[in-house]
PDB file of C-alpha atoms in Angstrom:
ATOM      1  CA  UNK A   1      10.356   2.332   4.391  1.00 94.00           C
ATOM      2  CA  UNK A   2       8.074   2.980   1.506  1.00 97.00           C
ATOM      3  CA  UNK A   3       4.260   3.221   2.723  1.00 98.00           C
ATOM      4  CA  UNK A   4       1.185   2.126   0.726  1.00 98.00           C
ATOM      5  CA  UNK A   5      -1.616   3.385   1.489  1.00 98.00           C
ATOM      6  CA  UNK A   6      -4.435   0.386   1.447  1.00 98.00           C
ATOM      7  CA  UNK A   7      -8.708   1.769   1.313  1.00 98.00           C
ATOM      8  CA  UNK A   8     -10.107  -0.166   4.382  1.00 98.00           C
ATOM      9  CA  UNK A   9     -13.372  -1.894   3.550  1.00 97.00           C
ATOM     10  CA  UNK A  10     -16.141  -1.715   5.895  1.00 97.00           C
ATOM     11  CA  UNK A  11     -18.334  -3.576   8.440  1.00 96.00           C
ATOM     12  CA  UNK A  12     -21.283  -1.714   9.826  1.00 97.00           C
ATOM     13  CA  UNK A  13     -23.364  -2.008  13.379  1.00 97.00           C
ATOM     14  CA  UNK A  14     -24.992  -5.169  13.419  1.00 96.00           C
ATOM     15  CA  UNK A  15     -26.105  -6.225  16.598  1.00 93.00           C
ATOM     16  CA  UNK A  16     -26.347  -9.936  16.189  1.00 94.00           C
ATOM     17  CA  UNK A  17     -22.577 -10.217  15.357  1.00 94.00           C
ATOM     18  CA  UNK A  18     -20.832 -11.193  19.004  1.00 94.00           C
ATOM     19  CA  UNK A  19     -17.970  -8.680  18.797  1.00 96.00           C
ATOM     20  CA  UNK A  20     -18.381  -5.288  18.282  1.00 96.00           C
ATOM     21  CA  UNK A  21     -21.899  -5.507  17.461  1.00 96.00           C
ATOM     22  CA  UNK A  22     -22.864  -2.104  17.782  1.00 96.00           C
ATOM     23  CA  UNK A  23     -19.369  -0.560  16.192  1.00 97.00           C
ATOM     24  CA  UNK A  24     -17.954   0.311  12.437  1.00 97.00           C
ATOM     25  CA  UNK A  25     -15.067  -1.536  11.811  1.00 97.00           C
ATOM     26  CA  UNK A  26     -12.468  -0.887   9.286  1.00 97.00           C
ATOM     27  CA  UNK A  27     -10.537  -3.653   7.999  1.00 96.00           C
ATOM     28  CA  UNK A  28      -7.836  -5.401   5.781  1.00 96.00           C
ATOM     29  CA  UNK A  29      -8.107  -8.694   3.817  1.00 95.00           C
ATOM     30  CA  UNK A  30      -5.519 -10.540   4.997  1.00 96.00           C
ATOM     31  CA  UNK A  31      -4.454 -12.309   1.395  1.00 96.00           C
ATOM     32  CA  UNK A  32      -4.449  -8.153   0.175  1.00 97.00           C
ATOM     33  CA  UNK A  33      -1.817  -7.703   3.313  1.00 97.00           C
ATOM     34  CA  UNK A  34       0.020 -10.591   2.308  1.00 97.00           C
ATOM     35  CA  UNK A  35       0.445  -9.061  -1.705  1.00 97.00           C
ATOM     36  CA  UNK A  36       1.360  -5.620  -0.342  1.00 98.00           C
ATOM     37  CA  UNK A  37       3.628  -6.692   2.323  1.00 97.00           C
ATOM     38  CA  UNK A  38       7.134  -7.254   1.304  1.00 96.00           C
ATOM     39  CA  UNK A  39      10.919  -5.845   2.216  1.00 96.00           C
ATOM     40  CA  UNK A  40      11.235  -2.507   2.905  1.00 96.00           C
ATOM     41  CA  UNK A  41       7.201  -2.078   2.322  1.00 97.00           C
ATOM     42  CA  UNK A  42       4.861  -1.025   4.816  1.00 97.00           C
ATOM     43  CA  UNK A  43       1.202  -1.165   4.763  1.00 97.00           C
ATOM     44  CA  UNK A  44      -0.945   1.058   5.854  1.00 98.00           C
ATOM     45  CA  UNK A  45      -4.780   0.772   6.335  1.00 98.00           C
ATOM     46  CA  UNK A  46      -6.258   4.129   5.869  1.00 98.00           C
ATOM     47  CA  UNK A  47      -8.775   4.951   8.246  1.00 98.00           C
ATOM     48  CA  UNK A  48     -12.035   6.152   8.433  1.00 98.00           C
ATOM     49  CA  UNK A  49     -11.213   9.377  10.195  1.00 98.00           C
ATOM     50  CA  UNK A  50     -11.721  13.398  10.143  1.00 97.00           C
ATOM     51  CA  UNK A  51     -10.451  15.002   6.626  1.00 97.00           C
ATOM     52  CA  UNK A  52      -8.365  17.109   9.033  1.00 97.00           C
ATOM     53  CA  UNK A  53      -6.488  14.103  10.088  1.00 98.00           C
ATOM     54  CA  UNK A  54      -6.840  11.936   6.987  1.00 98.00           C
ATOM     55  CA  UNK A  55      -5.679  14.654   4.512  1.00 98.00           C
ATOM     56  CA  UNK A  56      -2.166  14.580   7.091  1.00 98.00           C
ATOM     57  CA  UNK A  57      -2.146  10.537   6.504  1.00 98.00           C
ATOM     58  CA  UNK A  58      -2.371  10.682   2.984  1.00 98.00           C
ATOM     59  CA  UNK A  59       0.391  13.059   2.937  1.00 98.00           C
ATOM     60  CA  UNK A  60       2.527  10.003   4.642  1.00 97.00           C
ATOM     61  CA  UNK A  61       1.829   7.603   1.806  1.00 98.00           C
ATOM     62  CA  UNK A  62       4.025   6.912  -1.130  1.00 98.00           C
ATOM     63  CA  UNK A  63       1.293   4.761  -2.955  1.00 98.00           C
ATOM     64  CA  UNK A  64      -2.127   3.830  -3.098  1.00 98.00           C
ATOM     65  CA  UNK A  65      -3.721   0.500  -3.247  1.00 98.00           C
ATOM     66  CA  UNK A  66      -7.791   0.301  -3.530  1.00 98.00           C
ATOM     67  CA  UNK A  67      -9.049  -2.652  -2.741  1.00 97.00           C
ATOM     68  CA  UNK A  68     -11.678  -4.819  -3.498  1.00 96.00           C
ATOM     69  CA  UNK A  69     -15.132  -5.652  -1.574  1.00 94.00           C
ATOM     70  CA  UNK A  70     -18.686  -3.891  -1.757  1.00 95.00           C
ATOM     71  CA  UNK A  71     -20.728  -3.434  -5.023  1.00 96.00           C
ATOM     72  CA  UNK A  72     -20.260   0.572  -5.581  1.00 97.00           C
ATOM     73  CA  UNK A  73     -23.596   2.314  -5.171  1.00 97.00           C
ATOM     74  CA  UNK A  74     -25.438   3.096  -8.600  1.00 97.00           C
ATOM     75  CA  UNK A  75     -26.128   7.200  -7.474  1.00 98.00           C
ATOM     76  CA  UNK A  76     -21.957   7.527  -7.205  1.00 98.00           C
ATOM     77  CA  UNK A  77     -22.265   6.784 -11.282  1.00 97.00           C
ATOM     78  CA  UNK A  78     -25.261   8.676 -11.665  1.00 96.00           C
ATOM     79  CA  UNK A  79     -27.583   5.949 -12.027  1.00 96.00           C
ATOM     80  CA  UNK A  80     -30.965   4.548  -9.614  1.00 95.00           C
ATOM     81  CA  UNK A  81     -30.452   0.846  -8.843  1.00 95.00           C
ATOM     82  CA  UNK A  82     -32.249  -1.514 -10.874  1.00 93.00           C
ATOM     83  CA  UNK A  83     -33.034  -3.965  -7.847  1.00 90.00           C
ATOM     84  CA  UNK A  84     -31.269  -5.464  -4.850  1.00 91.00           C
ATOM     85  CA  UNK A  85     -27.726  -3.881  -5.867  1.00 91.00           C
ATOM     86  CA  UNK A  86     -27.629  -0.585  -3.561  1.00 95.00           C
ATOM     87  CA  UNK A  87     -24.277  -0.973  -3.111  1.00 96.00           C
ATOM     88  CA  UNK A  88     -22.148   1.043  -0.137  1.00 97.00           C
ATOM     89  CA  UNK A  89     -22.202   4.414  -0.806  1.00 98.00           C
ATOM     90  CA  UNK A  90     -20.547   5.422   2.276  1.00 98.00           C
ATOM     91  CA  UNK A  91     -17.347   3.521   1.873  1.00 98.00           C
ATOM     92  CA  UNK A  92     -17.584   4.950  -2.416  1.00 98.00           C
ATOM     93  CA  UNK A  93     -17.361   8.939  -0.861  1.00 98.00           C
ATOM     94  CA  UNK A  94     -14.083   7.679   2.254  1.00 98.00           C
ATOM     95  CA  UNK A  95     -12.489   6.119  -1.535  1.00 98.00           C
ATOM     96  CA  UNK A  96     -13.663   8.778  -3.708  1.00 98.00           C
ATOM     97  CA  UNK A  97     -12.030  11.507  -0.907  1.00 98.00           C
ATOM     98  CA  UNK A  98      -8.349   9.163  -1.430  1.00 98.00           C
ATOM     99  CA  UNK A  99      -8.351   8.820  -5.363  1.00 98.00           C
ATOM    100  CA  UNK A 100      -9.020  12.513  -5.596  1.00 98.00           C
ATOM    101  CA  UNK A 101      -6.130  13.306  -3.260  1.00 98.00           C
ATOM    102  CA  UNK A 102      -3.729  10.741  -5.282  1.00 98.00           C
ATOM    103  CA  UNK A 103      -4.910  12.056  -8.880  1.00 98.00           C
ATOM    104  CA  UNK A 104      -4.286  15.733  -7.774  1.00 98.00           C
ATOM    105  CA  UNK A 105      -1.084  14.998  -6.044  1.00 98.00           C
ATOM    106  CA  UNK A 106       0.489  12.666  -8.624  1.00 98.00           C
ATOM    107  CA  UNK A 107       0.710   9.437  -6.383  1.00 98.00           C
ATOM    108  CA  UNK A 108       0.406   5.844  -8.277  1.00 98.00           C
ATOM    109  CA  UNK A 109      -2.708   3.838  -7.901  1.00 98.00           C
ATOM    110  CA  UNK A 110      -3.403   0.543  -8.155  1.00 98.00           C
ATOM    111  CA  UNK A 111      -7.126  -0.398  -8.161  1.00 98.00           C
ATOM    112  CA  UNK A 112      -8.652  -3.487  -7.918  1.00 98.00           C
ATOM    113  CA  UNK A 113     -11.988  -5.530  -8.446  1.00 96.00           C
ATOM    114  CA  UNK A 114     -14.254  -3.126  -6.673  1.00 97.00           C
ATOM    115  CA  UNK A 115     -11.138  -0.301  -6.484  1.00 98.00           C
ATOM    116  CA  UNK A 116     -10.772  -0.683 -10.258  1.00 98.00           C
ATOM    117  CA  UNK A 117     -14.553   0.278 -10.714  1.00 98.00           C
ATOM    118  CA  UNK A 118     -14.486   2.755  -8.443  1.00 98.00           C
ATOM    119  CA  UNK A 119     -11.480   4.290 -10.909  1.00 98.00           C
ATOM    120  CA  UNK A 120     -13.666   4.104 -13.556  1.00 98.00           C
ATOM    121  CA  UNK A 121     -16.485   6.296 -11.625  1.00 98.00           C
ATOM    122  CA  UNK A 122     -14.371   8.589 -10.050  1.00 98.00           C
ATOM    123  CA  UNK A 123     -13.081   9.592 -14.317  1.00 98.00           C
ATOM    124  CA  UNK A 124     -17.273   9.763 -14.998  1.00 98.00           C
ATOM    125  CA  UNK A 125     -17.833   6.259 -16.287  1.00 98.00           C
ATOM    126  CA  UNK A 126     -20.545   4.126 -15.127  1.00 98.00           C
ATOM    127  CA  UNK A 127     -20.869   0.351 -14.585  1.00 97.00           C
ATOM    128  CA  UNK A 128     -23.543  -2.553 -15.300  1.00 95.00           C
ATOM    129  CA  UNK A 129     -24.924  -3.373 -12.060  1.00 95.00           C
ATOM    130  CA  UNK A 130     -25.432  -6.800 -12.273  1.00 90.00           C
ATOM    131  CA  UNK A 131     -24.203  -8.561 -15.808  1.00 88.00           C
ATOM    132  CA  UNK A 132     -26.079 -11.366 -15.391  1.00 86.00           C
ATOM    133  CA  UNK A 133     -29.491  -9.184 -15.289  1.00 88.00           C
ATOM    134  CA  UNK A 134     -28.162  -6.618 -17.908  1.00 82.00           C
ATOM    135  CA  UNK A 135     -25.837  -8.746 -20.240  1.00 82.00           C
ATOM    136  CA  UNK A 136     -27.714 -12.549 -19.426  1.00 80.00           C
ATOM    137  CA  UNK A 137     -25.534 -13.728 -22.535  1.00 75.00           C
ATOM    138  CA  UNK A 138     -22.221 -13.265 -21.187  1.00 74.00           C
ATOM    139  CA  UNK A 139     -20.681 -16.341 -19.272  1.00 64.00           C
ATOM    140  CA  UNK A 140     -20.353 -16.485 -15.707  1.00 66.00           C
ATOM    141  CA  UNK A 141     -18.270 -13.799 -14.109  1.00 69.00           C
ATOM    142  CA  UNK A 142     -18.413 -14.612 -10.238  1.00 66.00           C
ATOM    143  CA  UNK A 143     -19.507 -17.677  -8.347  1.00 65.00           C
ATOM    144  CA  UNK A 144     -19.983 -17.252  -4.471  1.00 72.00           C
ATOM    145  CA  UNK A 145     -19.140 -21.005  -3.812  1.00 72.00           C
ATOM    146  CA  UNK A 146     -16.440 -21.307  -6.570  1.00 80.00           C
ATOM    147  CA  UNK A 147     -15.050 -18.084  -5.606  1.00 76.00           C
ATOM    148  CA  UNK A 148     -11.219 -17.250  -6.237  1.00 83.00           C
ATOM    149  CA  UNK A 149     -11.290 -20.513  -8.418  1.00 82.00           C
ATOM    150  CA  UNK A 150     -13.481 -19.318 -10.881  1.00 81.00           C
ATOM    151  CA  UNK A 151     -11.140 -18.210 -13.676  1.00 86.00           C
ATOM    152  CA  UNK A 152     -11.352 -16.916 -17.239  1.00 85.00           C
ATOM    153  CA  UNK A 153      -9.411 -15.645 -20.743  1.00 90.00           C
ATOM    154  CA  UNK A 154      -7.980 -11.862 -21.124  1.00 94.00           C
ATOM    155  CA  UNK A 155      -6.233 -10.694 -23.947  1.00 94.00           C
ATOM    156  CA  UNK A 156      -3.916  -7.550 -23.424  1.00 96.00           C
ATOM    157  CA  UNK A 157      -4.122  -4.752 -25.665  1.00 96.00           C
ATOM    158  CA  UNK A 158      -1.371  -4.125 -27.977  1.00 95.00           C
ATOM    159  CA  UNK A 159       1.259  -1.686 -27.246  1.00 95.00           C
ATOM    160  CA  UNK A 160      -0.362  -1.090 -23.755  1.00 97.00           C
ATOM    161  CA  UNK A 161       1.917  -1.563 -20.407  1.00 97.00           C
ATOM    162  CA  UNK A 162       0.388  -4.701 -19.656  1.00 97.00           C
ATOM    163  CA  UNK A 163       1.066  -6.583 -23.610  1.00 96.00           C
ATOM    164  CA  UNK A 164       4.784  -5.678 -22.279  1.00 96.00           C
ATOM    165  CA  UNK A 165       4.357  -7.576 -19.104  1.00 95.00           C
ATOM    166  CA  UNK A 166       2.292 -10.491 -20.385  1.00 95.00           C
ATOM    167  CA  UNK A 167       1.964 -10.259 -24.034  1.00 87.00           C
ATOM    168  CA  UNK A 168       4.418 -13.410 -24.171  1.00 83.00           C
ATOM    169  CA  UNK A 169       3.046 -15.261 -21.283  1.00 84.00           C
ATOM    170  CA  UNK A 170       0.979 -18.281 -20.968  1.00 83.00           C
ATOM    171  CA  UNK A 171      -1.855 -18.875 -20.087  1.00 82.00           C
ATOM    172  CA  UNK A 172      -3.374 -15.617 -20.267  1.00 92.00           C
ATOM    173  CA  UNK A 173      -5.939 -16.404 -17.652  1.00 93.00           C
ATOM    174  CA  UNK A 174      -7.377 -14.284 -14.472  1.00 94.00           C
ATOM    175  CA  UNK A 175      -9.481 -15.204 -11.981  1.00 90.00           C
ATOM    176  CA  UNK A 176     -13.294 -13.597 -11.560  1.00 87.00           C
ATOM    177  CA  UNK A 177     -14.688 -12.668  -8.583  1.00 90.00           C
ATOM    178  CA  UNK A 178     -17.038  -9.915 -10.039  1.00 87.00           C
ATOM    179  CA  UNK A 179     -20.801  -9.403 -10.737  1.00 90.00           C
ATOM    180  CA  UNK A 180     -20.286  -5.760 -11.717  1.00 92.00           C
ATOM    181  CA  UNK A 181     -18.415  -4.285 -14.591  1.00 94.00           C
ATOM    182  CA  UNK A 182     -17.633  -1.079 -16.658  1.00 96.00           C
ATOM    183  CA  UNK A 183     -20.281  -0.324 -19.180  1.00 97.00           C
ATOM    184  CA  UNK A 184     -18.892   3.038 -20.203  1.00 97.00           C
ATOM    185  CA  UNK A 185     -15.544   4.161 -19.641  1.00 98.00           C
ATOM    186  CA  UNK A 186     -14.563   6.891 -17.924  1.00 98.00           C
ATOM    187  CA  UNK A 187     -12.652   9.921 -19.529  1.00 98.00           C
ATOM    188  CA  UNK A 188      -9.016   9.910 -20.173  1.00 98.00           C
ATOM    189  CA  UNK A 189      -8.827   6.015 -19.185  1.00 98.00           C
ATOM    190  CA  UNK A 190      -7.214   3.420 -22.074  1.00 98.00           C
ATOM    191  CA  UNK A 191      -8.016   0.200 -21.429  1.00 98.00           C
ATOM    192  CA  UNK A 192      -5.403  -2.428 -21.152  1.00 98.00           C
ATOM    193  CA  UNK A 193      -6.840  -5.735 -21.237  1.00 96.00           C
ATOM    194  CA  UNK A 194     -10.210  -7.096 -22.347  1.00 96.00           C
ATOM    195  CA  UNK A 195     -12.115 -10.263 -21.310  1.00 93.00           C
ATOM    196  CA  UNK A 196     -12.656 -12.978 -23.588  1.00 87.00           C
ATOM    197  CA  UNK A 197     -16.082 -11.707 -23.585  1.00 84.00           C
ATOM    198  CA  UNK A 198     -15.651  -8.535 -24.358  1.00 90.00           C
ATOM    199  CA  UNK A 199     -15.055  -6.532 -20.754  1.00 94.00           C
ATOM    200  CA  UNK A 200     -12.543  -4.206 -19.964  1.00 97.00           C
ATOM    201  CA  UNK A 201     -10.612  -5.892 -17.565  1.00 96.00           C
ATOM    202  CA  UNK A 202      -7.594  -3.607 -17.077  1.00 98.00           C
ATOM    203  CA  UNK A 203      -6.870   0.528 -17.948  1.00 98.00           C
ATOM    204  CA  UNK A 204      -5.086   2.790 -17.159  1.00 98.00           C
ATOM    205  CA  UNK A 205      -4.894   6.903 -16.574  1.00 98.00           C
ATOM    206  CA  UNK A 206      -3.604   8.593 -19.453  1.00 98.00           C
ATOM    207  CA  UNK A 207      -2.449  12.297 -17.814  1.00 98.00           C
ATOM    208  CA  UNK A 208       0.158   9.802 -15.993  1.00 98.00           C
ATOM    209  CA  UNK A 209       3.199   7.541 -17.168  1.00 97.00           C
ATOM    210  CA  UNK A 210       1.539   4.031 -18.560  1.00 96.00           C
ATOM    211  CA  UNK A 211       0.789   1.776 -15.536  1.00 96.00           C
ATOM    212  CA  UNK A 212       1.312   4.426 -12.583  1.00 98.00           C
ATOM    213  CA  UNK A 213      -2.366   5.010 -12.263  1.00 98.00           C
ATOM    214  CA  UNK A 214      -3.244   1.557 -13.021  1.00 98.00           C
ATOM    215  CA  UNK A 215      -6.467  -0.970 -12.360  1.00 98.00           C
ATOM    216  CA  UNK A 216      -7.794  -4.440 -12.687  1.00 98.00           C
ATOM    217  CA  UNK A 217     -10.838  -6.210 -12.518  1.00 96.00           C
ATOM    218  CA  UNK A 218      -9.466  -9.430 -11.310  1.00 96.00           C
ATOM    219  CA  UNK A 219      -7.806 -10.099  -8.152  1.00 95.00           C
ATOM    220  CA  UNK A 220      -4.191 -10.475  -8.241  1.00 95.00           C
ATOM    221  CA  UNK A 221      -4.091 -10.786  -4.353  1.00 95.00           C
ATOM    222  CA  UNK A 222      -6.275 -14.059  -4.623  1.00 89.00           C
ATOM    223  CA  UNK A 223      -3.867 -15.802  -7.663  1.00 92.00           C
ATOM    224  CA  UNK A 224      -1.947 -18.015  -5.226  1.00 91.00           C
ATOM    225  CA  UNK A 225      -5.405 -20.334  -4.864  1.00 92.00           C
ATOM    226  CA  UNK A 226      -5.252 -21.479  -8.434  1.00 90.00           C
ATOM    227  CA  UNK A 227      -1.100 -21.134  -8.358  1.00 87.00           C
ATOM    228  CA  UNK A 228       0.384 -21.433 -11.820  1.00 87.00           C
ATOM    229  CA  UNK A 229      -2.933 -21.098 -13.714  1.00 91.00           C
ATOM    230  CA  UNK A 230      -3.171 -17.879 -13.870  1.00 92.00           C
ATOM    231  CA  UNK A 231      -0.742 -14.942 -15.179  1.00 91.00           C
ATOM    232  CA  UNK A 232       1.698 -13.967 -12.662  1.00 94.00           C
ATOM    233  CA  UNK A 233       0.538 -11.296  -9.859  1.00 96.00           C
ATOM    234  CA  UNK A 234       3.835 -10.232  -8.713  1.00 95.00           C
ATOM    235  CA  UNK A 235       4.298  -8.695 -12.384  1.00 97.00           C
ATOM    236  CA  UNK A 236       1.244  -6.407 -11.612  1.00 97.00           C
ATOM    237  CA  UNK A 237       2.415  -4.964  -8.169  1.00 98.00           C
ATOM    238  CA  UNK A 238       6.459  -4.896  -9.186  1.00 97.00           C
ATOM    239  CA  UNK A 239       5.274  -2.485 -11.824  1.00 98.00           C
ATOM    240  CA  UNK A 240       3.366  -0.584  -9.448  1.00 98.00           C
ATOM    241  CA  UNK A 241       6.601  -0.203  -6.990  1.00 98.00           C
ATOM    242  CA  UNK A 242       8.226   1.035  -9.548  1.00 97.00           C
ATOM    243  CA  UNK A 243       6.331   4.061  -9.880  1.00 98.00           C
ATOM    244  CA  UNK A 244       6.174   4.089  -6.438  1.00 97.00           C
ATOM    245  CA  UNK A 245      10.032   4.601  -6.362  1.00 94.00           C
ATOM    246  CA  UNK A 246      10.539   6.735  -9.414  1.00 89.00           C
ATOM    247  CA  UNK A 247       7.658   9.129  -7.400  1.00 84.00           C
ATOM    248  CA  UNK A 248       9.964   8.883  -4.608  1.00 71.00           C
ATOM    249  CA  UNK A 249      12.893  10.260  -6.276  1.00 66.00           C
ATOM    250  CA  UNK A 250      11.287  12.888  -8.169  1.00 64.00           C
TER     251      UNK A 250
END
């Protein structure tokens, strides 16, 4: 079976949760499971464990998949938070540890949301910590109660892997479930895809084939909720498995 490798997200000691209070847990969003899972595709959450034994995981994995969750911490882009936004800088140096391992061993990536910023740090970009305080003029980007339902434009970049995949399609609409979002680009990224506001929404790695180091902003994961409204997610990942496989055969 192929194996992709998914970043767990975090859940520290808190002693008024019933189960596990005191413990770390690592864990898997289950609608991120469901998008990964298919035939012949197994997926594994990478644990939080020694580099002696992680390294000898990661070795295992055909593909990796970095998924959403936490605000990054500000210091992992070389910036002091600018209020309540401090981020998990824990869970950026477990991710930051993976990437590196994928970049220097030629493995395709897909990052998303959270795993797309990290991308963009991890190449020396840096983010806006909260757009709302540091761009008040853009529209509204995430909603906690709308959630997966809030939803806006994206235009793909001409001549870029993803104006192949959905250059033709309509609507050209992705849900938002961000408050964060590049400011400055990281090196050797090209973007892909652009908000209808002006963010990069989508890039990709140039030292690789288009699309086999590959992130998003949105969630493709959570499309299913709004159904046909949005462009279709299984485009996204099919392209990833395709690297995936050529990677395999190489």
């Amino acid at each position: 079976m192929i194996k992709i490798g998914i970043t767990s997200c975090f859940m520290y000691p808190d002693k008024n949760r019933t189960v596990f209070g005191p413990k770390t847990l690592n864990y898997l969003e289950n609608d991120m499971a469901r998008y990964v899972t298919q035939k012949g595709i197994l997926p594994v959450l990478i644990p939080d464990v020694a580099d002696e034994y992680l390294f000898d995981i990661l070795d295992e994995l055909d593909g990796f998949v970095l998924q959403g969750g936490s605000d990054l911490a500000p210091e992992t882009y070389g910036e002091t938070p600018i209020g309540k936004w401090k981020g998990d800088p824990y869970r950026d140096q477990y991710e930051l540890k993976i990437l590196d391992y994928a970049i220097k061993n030629s493995r395709p990536v897909l990052g998303i949301c959270r795993g797309f910023q990290l991308m963009n740090a991890y190449f020396g970009g840096t983010l806006y910590q909260d757009t709302a305080t540091q761009q008040p003029t853009l529209p509204l980007h995430r909603s906690a109660e709308r959630y997966d339902t809030l939803k806006h434009g994206v235009s793909f970049i001409d001549n870029t892997v993803l104006h192949k995949l959905y250059g033709n399609d309509e609507p050209k609409l992705v849900n938002s479930v961000h408050h964060q979002a590049i400011k400055d680009l990281g090196d050797n990224l090209e973007p892909y895809a652009v908000s209808t506001d002006g963010l990069i929404e989508a890039f990709g790695y140039t030292k690789e084939p288009a699309g086999k180091v590959i992130g998003v902003q949105w969630h493709p994961e959570f499309s299913h909720t709004l159904k046909n409204e949005l462009i279709d997610e299984h485009k996204l990942y099919d392209l990833f498995l395709q690297h995936v496989k050529q990677n395999e055969c190489s």
